[in-house]
Short mmCIF file of C-alpha atoms in Angstrom, two decimals:
data_model
loop_
_atom_site.label_atom_id
_atom_site.label_comp_id
_atom_site.label_asym_id
_atom_site.label_seq_id
_atom_site.Cartn_x
_atom_site.Cartn_y
_atom_site.Cartn_z
CA UNK M 298 -54.21 -22.49 42.59
CA UNK M 299 -56.87 -24.32 40.61
CA UNK M 300 -54.59 -24.52 37.55
CA UNK M 301 -51.75 -25.90 39.64
CA UNK M 302 -54.05 -28.50 41.15
CA UNK M 303 -55.25 -29.56 37.70
CA UNK M 304 -51.66 -29.88 36.49
CA UNK M 305 -50.66 -32.14 39.37
CA UNK M 306 -53.87 -34.13 38.90
CA UNK M 307 -52.76 -34.73 35.32
CA UNK M 308 -49.35 -35.90 36.59
CA UNK M 309 -51.04 -38.23 39.08
CA UNK M 310 -53.31 -39.76 36.45
CA UNK M 311 -50.32 -40.26 34.13
CA UNK M 312 -48.47 -42.09 36.92
CA UNK M 313 -51.49 -44.28 37.65
CA UNK M 314 -51.82 -45.14 33.96
CA UNK M 315 -48.15 -46.09 33.80
CA UNK M 316 -48.33 -48.32 36.88
CA UNK M 317 -51.45 -49.96 35.44
CA UNK M 318 -49.51 -51.03 32.35
CA UNK M 319 -50.72 -48.33 29.95
CA UNK M 320 -48.34 -46.71 27.49
CA UNK M 321 -46.14 -44.22 29.40
CA UNK M 322 -47.17 -40.59 29.03
CA UNK M 323 -44.77 -37.68 28.59
CA UNK M 324 -45.25 -36.83 32.29
CA UNK M 325 -44.87 -40.40 33.60
CA UNK M 326 -41.68 -40.53 35.73
CA UNK M 327 -38.94 -42.61 34.10
CA UNK M 328 -36.01 -41.63 36.28
CA UNK M 329 -35.21 -40.95 39.96
CA UNK M 330 -35.31 -37.14 39.65
CA UNK M 331 -38.67 -37.13 37.88
CA UNK M 332 -40.00 -39.63 40.44
CA UNK M 333 -39.13 -37.28 43.31
CA UNK M 334 -40.79 -34.39 41.54
CA UNK M 335 -43.89 -36.50 40.86
CA UNK M 336 -44.00 -37.54 44.53
CA UNK M 337 -43.88 -33.90 45.55
CA UNK M 338 -46.61 -33.17 43.02
CA UNK M 339 -48.83 -35.87 44.50
CA UNK M 340 -48.71 -34.42 48.02
CA UNK M 341 -49.13 -30.88 46.72
CA UNK M 342 -52.19 -32.14 44.84
CA UNK M 343 -53.59 -33.66 48.03
CA UNK M 344 -52.94 -30.43 49.92
CA UNK M 345 -54.56 -28.25 47.25
CA UNK M 346 -57.49 -30.64 46.95
CA UNK M 347 -58.18 -30.33 50.69
CA UNK M 348 -57.93 -26.55 50.49
CA UNK M 349 -60.26 -26.50 47.48
CA UNK M 350 -62.86 -28.65 49.25
CA UNK M 351 -62.75 -26.41 52.32
CA UNK M 352 -63.10 -23.29 50.17
CA UNK M 353 -66.10 -24.68 48.31
CA UNK M 354 -67.73 -25.68 51.59
CA UNK M 355 -67.20 -22.15 52.89
CA UNK M 356 -68.66 -20.67 49.71
CA UNK M 357 -71.65 -22.99 50.01
CA UNK M 358 -72.07 -22.06 53.66
CA UNK M 359 -71.93 -18.31 52.91
CA UNK M 360 -74.44 -18.76 50.09
CA UNK M 361 -76.91 -20.51 52.38
CA UNK M 362 -76.53 -17.85 55.05
CA UNK M 363 -77.22 -15.08 52.58
CA UNK M 364 -80.49 -16.86 51.71
CA UNK M 365 -81.48 -16.86 55.37
CA UNK M 366 -81.05 -20.59 55.91
CA UNK M 367 -78.82 -19.95 58.92
CA UNK M 368 -79.01 -17.37 61.64
CA UNK M 369 -77.20 -14.10 61.13
CA UNK M 370 -73.51 -14.51 61.90
CA UNK M 371 -71.31 -12.23 63.93
CA UNK M 372 -69.92 -9.15 62.23
CA UNK M 373 -66.25 -9.18 61.30
CA UNK M 374 -65.88 -6.23 63.65
CA UNK M 375 -66.67 -8.43 66.64
CA UNK M 376 -64.15 -10.67 68.36
CA UNK M 377 -65.69 -13.84 66.87
CA UNK M 378 -65.73 -12.34 63.37
CA UNK M 379 -62.08 -11.29 63.52
CA UNK M 380 -61.05 -14.72 64.78
CA UNK M 381 -62.70 -16.26 61.71
CA UNK M 382 -60.66 -13.99 59.43
CA UNK M 383 -57.40 -14.54 61.30
CA UNK M 384 -57.74 -18.31 61.25
CA UNK M 385 -59.40 -18.93 57.89
CA UNK M 386 -57.97 -16.02 55.93
CA UNK M 387 -54.43 -15.81 57.28
CA UNK M 388 -53.29 -18.73 59.45
CA UNK M 389 -54.54 -21.66 57.36
CA UNK M 390 -53.33 -20.28 53.97
CA UNK M 391 -49.96 -19.34 55.51
CA UNK M 392 -49.48 -22.79 57.02
CA UNK M 393 -50.52 -24.48 53.76
CA UNK M 394 -48.13 -22.42 51.63
CA UNK M 395 -45.31 -22.87 54.16
CA UNK M 396 -45.71 -26.65 54.03
CA UNK M 397 -45.61 -26.63 50.22
CA UNK M 398 -42.61 -24.27 50.22
CA UNK M 399 -40.58 -26.40 52.65
CA UNK M 400 -41.42 -29.61 50.77
CA UNK M 401 -40.35 -27.99 47.50
CA UNK M 402 -37.03 -26.82 48.98
CA UNK M 403 -36.42 -30.33 50.31
CA UNK M 404 -36.97 -31.79 46.84
CA UNK M 405 -34.78 -29.17 45.17
CA UNK M 406 -31.96 -29.88 47.64
CA UNK M 407 -31.74 -33.40 46.21
CA UNK M 408 -30.50 -31.96 42.89
CA UNK M 409 -27.26 -30.02 43.69
CA UNK M 410 -26.43 -29.15 40.10
CA UNK M 411 -23.55 -26.83 41.00
CA UNK M 412 -21.58 -29.78 42.40
CA UNK M 413 -21.60 -31.68 39.12
CA UNK M 414 -19.99 -29.17 36.75
CA UNK M 415 -16.70 -31.05 36.45
CA UNK M 416 -18.51 -34.30 35.66
CA UNK M 417 -20.24 -33.09 32.49
CA UNK M 418 -19.91 -35.51 29.58
CA UNK M 419 -22.36 -33.73 27.28
CA UNK M 420 -22.68 -30.06 26.41
CA UNK M 421 -25.96 -28.78 24.98
CA UNK M 422 -26.08 -25.38 23.32
CA UNK M 423 -29.47 -23.85 22.62
CA UNK M 424 -29.95 -22.04 19.31
CA UNK M 425 -32.95 -20.44 17.69
CA UNK M 426 -34.49 -22.98 17.18
CA UNK M 427 -32.50 -26.19 17.56
CA UNK M 428 -30.25 -28.01 20.01
CA UNK M 429 -26.53 -28.51 19.43
CA UNK M 430 -25.32 -31.60 21.31
CA UNK M 431 -21.59 -31.96 21.96
CA UNK M 432 -20.16 -35.14 23.45
CA UNK M 433 -17.10 -34.07 25.40
CA UNK M 434 -13.66 -35.63 25.33
CA UNK M 435 -11.36 -35.79 28.36
CA UNK M 436 -10.10 -32.25 27.71
CA UNK M 437 -13.69 -30.92 27.75
CA UNK M 438 -13.60 -30.32 24.00
CA UNK M 439 -16.17 -31.92 21.70
CA UNK M 440 -15.35 -35.49 20.67
CA UNK M 441 -18.24 -35.38 18.21
CA UNK M 442 -21.44 -33.41 17.72
CA UNK M 443 -25.04 -34.24 16.93
CA UNK M 444 -28.23 -32.21 16.95
CA UNK M 445 -31.66 -32.43 18.59
CA UNK M 446 -31.10 -35.97 19.92
CA UNK M 447 -29.28 -36.93 23.09
CA UNK M 448 -28.17 -40.54 23.52
CA UNK M 449 -27.36 -41.66 27.08
CA UNK M 450 -26.73 -45.07 28.66
CA UNK M 451 -29.74 -46.29 30.63
CA UNK M 452 -29.58 -46.57 34.42
CA UNK M 453 -26.54 -44.26 34.49
CA UNK M 454 -26.43 -40.66 35.81
CA UNK M 455 -25.34 -38.28 33.05
CA UNK M 456 -24.37 -34.67 33.76
CA UNK M 457 -25.14 -32.20 31.00
CA UNK M 458 -23.66 -28.73 30.66
CA UNK M 459 -26.17 -26.19 29.38
CA UNK M 460 -25.32 -23.04 27.40
CA UNK M 461 -27.14 -20.66 25.08
CA UNK M 462 -25.88 -19.18 21.83
CA UNK M 463 -28.46 -16.41 21.65
CA UNK M 464 -31.47 -15.99 23.95
CA UNK M 465 -32.82 -17.77 27.03
CA UNK M 466 -33.94 -21.34 26.37
CA UNK M 467 -35.05 -24.02 28.84
CA UNK M 468 -34.10 -27.70 28.83
CA UNK M 469 -37.02 -29.90 29.89
CA UNK M 470 -37.43 -33.66 29.59
CA UNK M 471 -40.50 -34.18 31.82
CA UNK M 472 -40.04 -37.92 32.28
CA UNK M 473 -36.46 -37.50 33.49
CA UNK M 474 -36.14 -34.19 35.35
CA UNK M 475 -37.44 -30.69 35.90
CA UNK M 476 -36.54 -27.58 33.92
CA UNK M 477 -33.16 -25.86 33.81
CA UNK M 478 -32.65 -22.66 31.83
CA UNK M 479 -29.95 -21.99 29.26
CA UNK M 480 -28.94 -18.36 29.84
CA UNK M 481 -26.55 -16.39 27.60
CA UNK M 482 -23.20 -16.01 29.34
CA UNK M 483 -24.09 -18.47 32.11
CA UNK M 484 -23.15 -22.16 32.36
CA UNK M 485 -25.78 -24.34 34.06
CA UNK M 486 -25.86 -28.08 34.65
CA UNK M 487 -28.42 -30.83 34.99
CA UNK M 488 -27.98 -34.50 35.88
CA UNK M 489 -30.46 -36.86 34.25
CA UNK M 490 -30.91 -40.59 34.56
CA UNK M 491 -33.29 -42.88 32.70
CA UNK M 492 -34.17 -45.96 34.73
CA UNK M 493 -34.63 -48.11 31.63
CA UNK M 494 -34.03 -47.91 27.87
CA UNK M 495 -36.55 -45.83 26.00
CA UNK M 496 -37.26 -42.65 24.07
CA UNK M 497 -38.12 -39.58 26.11
CA UNK M 498 -39.36 -36.43 24.43
CA UNK M 499 -38.75 -32.88 25.58
CA UNK M 500 -39.29 -29.29 24.58
CA UNK M 501 -37.77 -25.88 25.07
CA UNK M 502 -39.82 -24.59 28.00
CA UNK M 503 -38.94 -20.89 27.71
CA UNK M 504 -40.40 -18.76 24.94
CA UNK M 505 -37.44 -17.97 22.70
CA UNK M 506 -38.98 -16.57 19.53
CA UNK M 507 -41.53 -17.34 16.80
CA UNK M 508 -40.51 -21.00 16.33
CA UNK M 509 -40.24 -21.81 20.03
CA UNK M 510 -42.94 -24.48 19.61
CA UNK M 511 -40.81 -26.31 17.04
CA UNK M 512 -37.73 -26.59 19.23
CA UNK M 513 -38.12 -30.15 20.37
CA UNK M 514 -35.59 -32.52 21.88
CA UNK M 515 -35.39 -36.30 22.18
CA UNK M 516 -33.41 -38.23 24.80
CA UNK M 517 -32.75 -41.82 23.79
CA UNK M 518 -31.65 -44.06 26.66
CA UNK M 519 -29.80 -47.05 25.25
CA UNK M 520 -28.59 -50.25 26.83
CA UNK M 521 -24.90 -49.72 27.71
CA UNK M 522 -23.65 -51.93 24.86
CA UNK M 523 -25.93 -50.19 22.35
CA UNK M 524 -24.79 -46.78 23.57
CA UNK M 525 -21.12 -47.74 23.18
CA UNK M 526 -21.77 -48.94 19.61
CA UNK M 527 -23.69 -45.75 18.79
CA UNK M 528 -20.92 -43.52 20.18
CA UNK M 529 -18.25 -45.41 18.23
CA UNK M 530 -20.20 -44.89 15.02
CA UNK M 531 -20.69 -41.19 15.77
CA UNK M 532 -16.95 -40.67 16.25
CA UNK M 533 -16.25 -41.97 12.76
CA UNK M 534 -16.13 -39.68 9.75
CA UNK M 535 -18.92 -39.64 7.20
CA UNK M 536 -19.09 -42.62 4.90
CA UNK M 537 -18.10 -42.28 1.27
CA UNK M 538 -21.14 -42.44 -1.04
CA UNK M 539 -21.59 -45.83 -2.68
CA UNK M 540 -24.26 -45.04 -5.27
CA UNK M 541 -24.19 -42.67 -8.27
CA UNK M 542 -27.11 -40.67 -6.86
CA UNK M 543 -25.45 -40.19 -3.46
CA UNK M 544 -22.14 -39.30 -5.13
CA UNK M 545 -23.84 -36.65 -7.21
CA UNK M 546 -25.66 -35.45 -4.10
CA UNK M 547 -22.36 -34.94 -2.30
CA UNK M 548 -21.17 -32.76 -5.18
CA UNK M 549 -24.41 -30.77 -5.02
CA UNK M 550 -23.98 -30.33 -1.26
CA UNK M 551 -20.43 -29.03 -1.63
CA UNK M 552 -21.24 -26.66 -4.49
CA UNK M 553 -24.49 -25.24 -3.09
CA UNK M 554 -24.98 -23.11 0.02
CA UNK M 555 -25.17 -26.23 2.22
CA UNK M 556 -21.43 -26.46 2.89
CA UNK M 557 -21.30 -22.84 4.04
CA UNK M 558 -23.51 -23.53 7.05
CA UNK M 559 -23.13 -27.24 7.81
CA UNK M 560 -20.20 -29.46 8.66
CA UNK M 561 -19.64 -33.07 7.57
CA UNK M 562 -16.52 -34.63 9.00
CA UNK M 563 -14.41 -36.32 6.35
CA UNK M 564 -15.35 -33.75 3.71
CA UNK M 565 -14.46 -30.14 2.97
CA UNK M 566 -17.75 -28.93 4.51
CA UNK M 567 -16.79 -27.01 7.64
CA UNK M 568 -19.72 -24.67 8.22
CA UNK M 569 -20.56 -23.94 11.84
CA UNK M 570 -23.88 -22.10 11.54
CA UNK M 571 -26.23 -25.07 11.35
CA UNK M 572 -26.20 -28.60 12.78
CA UNK M 573 -23.37 -31.03 12.10
CA UNK M 574 -24.64 -33.49 9.47
CA UNK M 575 -21.89 -36.14 9.66
CA UNK M 576 -24.35 -38.85 10.71
CA UNK M 577 -27.57 -37.08 9.83
CA UNK M 578 -29.40 -40.23 8.71
CA UNK M 579 -28.99 -41.80 12.16
CA UNK M 580 -31.42 -39.23 13.60
CA UNK M 581 -35.14 -39.72 13.87
CA UNK M 582 -36.45 -36.25 13.18
CA UNK M 583 -36.03 -33.19 11.03
CA UNK M 584 -36.14 -29.46 11.85
CA UNK M 585 -35.56 -30.04 15.60
CA UNK M 586 -37.89 -33.05 15.56
CA UNK M 587 -40.76 -31.03 14.13
CA UNK M 588 -41.14 -33.54 11.28
CA UNK M 589 -40.33 -37.17 10.68
CA UNK M 590 -37.15 -37.63 8.69
CA UNK M 591 -37.95 -39.23 5.35
CA UNK M 592 -37.21 -38.51 1.70
CA UNK M 593 -40.35 -36.42 1.20
CA UNK M 594 -39.98 -34.11 4.20
CA UNK M 595 -36.23 -33.83 3.61
CA UNK M 596 -36.73 -32.70 0.00
CA UNK M 597 -39.34 -30.16 1.16
CA UNK M 598 -37.04 -28.94 3.92
CA UNK M 599 -34.11 -28.43 1.53
CA UNK M 600 -36.14 -26.44 -0.98
CA UNK M 601 -38.79 -24.74 1.17
CA UNK M 602 -37.53 -24.68 4.77
CA UNK M 603 -39.27 -21.37 5.43
CA UNK M 604 -42.62 -22.95 4.61
CA UNK M 605 -42.11 -25.78 7.10
CA UNK M 606 -40.52 -23.64 9.78
CA UNK M 607 -40.93 -19.89 9.17
CA UNK M 608 -38.17 -17.64 10.54
CA UNK M 609 -35.77 -20.56 10.93
CA UNK M 610 -32.14 -19.78 10.08
CA UNK M 611 -32.30 -22.38 7.31
CA UNK M 612 -33.06 -20.48 4.07
CA UNK M 613 -34.97 -21.78 1.09
CA UNK M 614 -32.50 -23.13 -1.46
CA UNK M 615 -33.33 -22.20 -5.02
CA UNK M 616 -31.70 -22.96 -8.33
CA UNK M 617 -31.67 -26.73 -7.87
CA UNK M 618 -33.23 -29.02 -10.43
CA UNK M 619 -35.46 -31.86 -9.32
CA UNK M 620 -32.62 -34.27 -10.12
CA UNK M 621 -30.24 -32.25 -7.93
CA UNK M 622 -32.73 -32.26 -5.06
CA UNK M 623 -33.23 -36.02 -5.40
CA UNK M 624 -29.47 -36.62 -5.42
CA UNK M 625 -28.95 -34.34 -2.42
CA UNK M 626 -31.62 -36.20 -0.49
CA UNK M 627 -30.02 -39.52 -1.41
CA UNK M 628 -26.67 -38.29 -0.09
CA UNK M 629 -28.08 -37.02 3.19
CA UNK M 630 -30.03 -40.23 3.67
CA UNK M 631 -26.78 -42.21 3.26
CA UNK M 632 -25.08 -40.45 6.21
CA UNK M 633 -25.66 -43.09 8.86
#
């Protein structure tokens, strides 16, 4: 109970900091669902705080009595002693937990995820240890795919279909909603809404293997016009390289192991094991947002992925000269 109270105290302080104009924290509500959860957390915090104060007062009282400060109290075997146990040990905790339980059910009832399955416009598939993001066409097939970043229009409810390709994962963007699991063989849904444009970070919230901690997710809420422009760019095929280095890098990509695992629309690369890289350079992070995407980290990731993220499905790629690595990085960095 103490840990739960501390957690909700942290949520409360984050909300106070946000309302005071401080930089928003990862637990500061930024959407209607998260706001309802934070409101529930506030009242649960108040309830637990009252219970904690009463418990400490009782402990203090018992301690003073044992030192002889107060007169000897009635034995628990007497009628007065049993009444104390029934009221303080059973009735009050039961009422407190019932209130919290009912309030939690009331909050959960506001998120009827099962009713939104047909409205899904995005499908997220959890992999060890990255997120495949499919933007669905009218026939529920993928119009285009990205990885580890979810773009949504701000101030608009967006229903997301959640699946797993291997083990149980958990989708959690604290500023937008609670957690929903991705379970093998089961299709779940979540409806998120960001009240205003911004970048909202998340994390797989279910232990899913050694690199669980490096399975991060970013939701980017764009102004509607910016989202439309981004989606139009994502639907396009990869751009043709315009520099000698990027052209050579494309040849390296196609001849090395890269094309066996990754897909780049507009090229012969059709691998389906790893993320789609058609517009790789439009993404902020690398290795499921474990590292910032830049030339240095990208070169290290290509050559020594197992050093940066041990046990990841991305193998170290050997046999490339420094010039080949530089050209490959130039090509990937050109895929906007």
